[in-house]
Amino acid sequence: MAVLSVPIKLDKERNLKFGFAAMMALENKLEGQSFFDIIKEIQNKPTITLMVHLVWAGLIHEEKTLTVEKVTKILDNSDFEDLIGKITEAVGLSLKEDDDQGNASAGEAVE
């Protein structure tokens, strides 16, 4: 099953998607943190740095040259609560396939 994306209105209509490429890019960018630890951290103690990096990773499937700096500028005019909701929804969709196969630990990371 394909990983689903979540539409989000930023500088233009974009789609957050957390497939394996996004998860790996995020882990590489944040050196040493696992994707699942990042998700737990954003839920327990959200930081702007984590939010920006999550959005960056979730958008690079659409724009390969997107940078964290550009995402930071794009997010300047975004709705903070809506952004958190969209990130949570997109991460949940990416992990749902694993959850459907009985991998409860992956699903717990987004609840």
mmCIF file of C-alpha atoms in Angstrom:
data_model
loop_
_atom_site.group_PDB
_atom_site.id
_atom_site.type_symbol
_atom_site.label_atom_id
_atom_site.label_comp_id
_atom_site.label_asym_id
_atom_site.label_seq_id
_atom_site.Cartn_x
_atom_site.Cartn_y
_atom_site.Cartn_z
ATOM 1 C CA MET A 1 0.000 0.000 0.000
ATOM 2 C CA ALA A 2 1.312 3.465 -0.877
ATOM 3 C CA VAL A 3 1.998 5.984 1.843
ATOM 4 C CA LEU A 4 -0.726 8.620 1.787
ATOM 5 C CA SER A 5 -0.099 12.338 1.908
ATOM 6 C CA VAL A 6 -1.903 15.134 3.728
ATOM 7 C CA PRO A 7 -2.655 18.384 1.900
ATOM 8 C CA ILE A 8 -1.457 21.506 3.663
ATOM 9 C CA LYS A 9 -1.780 25.154 2.642
ATOM 10 C CA LEU A 10 1.541 26.922 3.071
ATOM 11 C CA ASP A 11 3.098 29.233 0.483
ATOM 12 C CA LYS A 12 1.064 27.104 -1.941
ATOM 13 C CA GLU A 13 -0.884 23.870 -1.708
ATOM 14 C CA ARG A 14 1.591 21.187 -0.664
ATOM 15 C CA ASN A 15 1.358 17.572 0.536
ATOM 16 C CA LEU A 16 3.053 16.199 3.631
ATOM 17 C CA LYS A 17 4.170 12.625 3.140
ATOM 18 C CA PHE A 18 6.349 10.492 5.396
ATOM 19 C CA GLY A 19 7.533 7.539 3.357
ATOM 20 C CA PHE A 20 10.829 5.786 4.010
ATOM 21 C CA ALA A 21 12.769 8.417 2.049
ATOM 22 C CA ALA A 22 11.418 11.181 4.300
ATOM 23 C CA MET A 23 12.072 9.166 7.457
ATOM 24 C CA MET A 24 15.652 8.451 6.399
ATOM 25 C CA ALA A 25 16.271 12.062 5.362
ATOM 26 C CA LEU A 26 15.030 13.254 8.751
ATOM 27 C CA GLU A 27 17.217 10.782 10.643
ATOM 28 C CA ASN A 28 20.239 11.828 8.571
ATOM 29 C CA LYS A 29 19.529 15.535 9.066
ATOM 30 C CA LEU A 30 19.078 15.166 12.827
ATOM 31 C CA GLU A 31 22.109 12.867 13.130
ATOM 32 C CA GLY A 32 21.575 9.949 15.400
ATOM 33 C CA GLN A 33 17.923 10.413 16.322
ATOM 34 C CA SER A 34 15.547 7.713 15.153
ATOM 35 C CA PHE A 35 12.356 8.704 13.368
ATOM 36 C CA PHE A 36 10.281 7.142 16.138
ATOM 37 C CA ASP A 37 12.182 9.029 18.856
ATOM 38 C CA ILE A 38 11.629 12.260 16.915
ATOM 39 C CA ILE A 39 7.878 11.559 16.765
ATOM 40 C CA LYS A 40 7.725 10.845 20.499
ATOM 41 C CA GLU A 41 9.682 14.018 21.203
ATOM 42 C CA ILE A 42 7.434 16.212 19.028
ATOM 43 C CA GLN A 43 4.390 14.862 20.889
ATOM 44 C CA ASN A 44 5.830 15.249 24.396
ATOM 45 C CA LYS A 45 7.882 18.401 23.989
ATOM 46 C CA PRO A 46 7.397 20.022 20.580
ATOM 47 C CA THR A 47 10.114 22.371 19.431
ATOM 48 C CA ILE A 48 10.227 24.687 16.469
ATOM 49 C CA THR A 49 13.392 22.971 15.234
ATOM 50 C CA LEU A 50 11.693 19.569 15.162
ATOM 51 C CA MET A 51 8.574 20.975 13.493
ATOM 52 C CA VAL A 52 10.572 22.662 10.735
ATOM 53 C CA HIS A 53 12.630 19.541 10.110
ATOM 54 C CA LEU A 54 9.529 17.326 10.044
ATOM 55 C CA VAL A 55 7.835 19.614 7.522
ATOM 56 C CA TRP A 56 11.019 19.692 5.430
ATOM 57 C CA ALA A 57 11.231 15.888 5.404
ATOM 58 C CA GLY A 58 7.517 15.582 4.640
ATOM 59 C CA LEU A 59 7.770 17.889 1.621
ATOM 60 C CA ILE A 60 10.976 16.781 -0.085
ATOM 61 C CA HIS A 61 9.087 14.175 -2.122
ATOM 62 C CA GLU A 62 7.564 17.125 -4.036
ATOM 63 C CA GLU A 63 10.599 19.395 -4.206
ATOM 64 C CA LYS A 64 13.973 17.649 -4.024
ATOM 65 C CA THR A 65 15.890 20.938 -3.683
ATOM 66 C CA LEU A 66 13.840 22.174 -0.711
ATOM 67 C CA THR A 67 16.011 23.312 2.184
ATOM 68 C CA VAL A 68 15.342 23.664 5.891
ATOM 69 C CA GLU A 69 15.973 27.395 5.509
ATOM 70 C CA LYS A 70 13.305 27.699 2.818
ATOM 71 C CA VAL A 71 10.827 25.730 4.928
ATOM 72 C CA THR A 72 11.524 28.068 7.848
ATOM 73 C CA LYS A 73 10.542 31.048 5.681
ATOM 74 C CA ILE A 74 7.478 29.242 4.312
ATOM 75 C CA LEU A 75 6.276 28.483 7.843
ATOM 76 C CA ASP A 76 6.498 32.096 9.015
ATOM 77 C CA ASN A 77 2.879 32.684 7.995
ATOM 78 C CA SER A 78 1.454 29.292 8.963
ATOM 79 C CA ASP A 79 -1.073 28.411 11.637
ATOM 80 C CA PHE A 80 0.867 26.671 14.433
ATOM 81 C CA GLU A 81 -2.001 24.464 15.652
ATOM 82 C CA ASP A 82 -2.994 23.471 12.120
ATOM 83 C CA LEU A 83 0.626 22.633 11.361
ATOM 84 C CA ILE A 84 0.925 20.309 14.376
ATOM 85 C CA GLY A 85 -2.333 18.607 13.363
ATOM 86 C CA LYS A 86 -1.204 18.097 9.765
ATOM 87 C CA ILE A 87 2.172 16.694 10.850
ATOM 88 C CA THR A 88 0.456 14.294 13.262
ATOM 89 C CA GLU A 89 -2.024 13.214 10.590
ATOM 90 C CA ALA A 90 0.683 12.632 7.964
ATOM 91 C CA VAL A 91 2.895 10.671 10.353
ATOM 92 C CA GLY A 92 -0.100 8.610 11.420
ATOM 93 C CA LEU A 93 -0.916 7.749 7.812
ATOM 94 C CA SER A 94 2.654 6.686 7.136
ATOM 95 C CA LEU A 95 2.627 4.329 10.095
ATOM 96 C CA LYS A 96 -0.901 3.007 9.562
ATOM 97 C CA GLU A 97 0.239 0.366 7.085
ATOM 98 C CA ASP A 98 2.594 -1.082 9.707
ATOM 99 C CA ASP A 99 -0.159 -0.847 12.300
ATOM 100 C CA ASP A 100 -2.525 -2.802 10.039
ATOM 101 C CA GLN A 101 0.067 -5.581 9.935
ATOM 102 C CA GLY A 102 0.095 -5.845 13.727
ATOM 103 C CA ASN A 103 3.043 -3.615 14.549
ATOM 104 C CA ALA A 104 1.581 -1.897 17.595
ATOM 105 C CA SER A 105 4.813 -0.179 18.599
ATOM 106 C CA ALA A 106 4.879 1.921 15.422
ATOM 107 C CA GLY A 107 1.263 2.976 15.880
ATOM 108 C CA GLU A 108 1.845 3.902 19.494
ATOM 109 C CA ALA A 109 4.444 6.430 18.409
ATOM 110 C CA VAL A 110 1.735 8.705 16.992
ATOM 111 C CA GLU A 111 -1.110 8.281 19.447
#
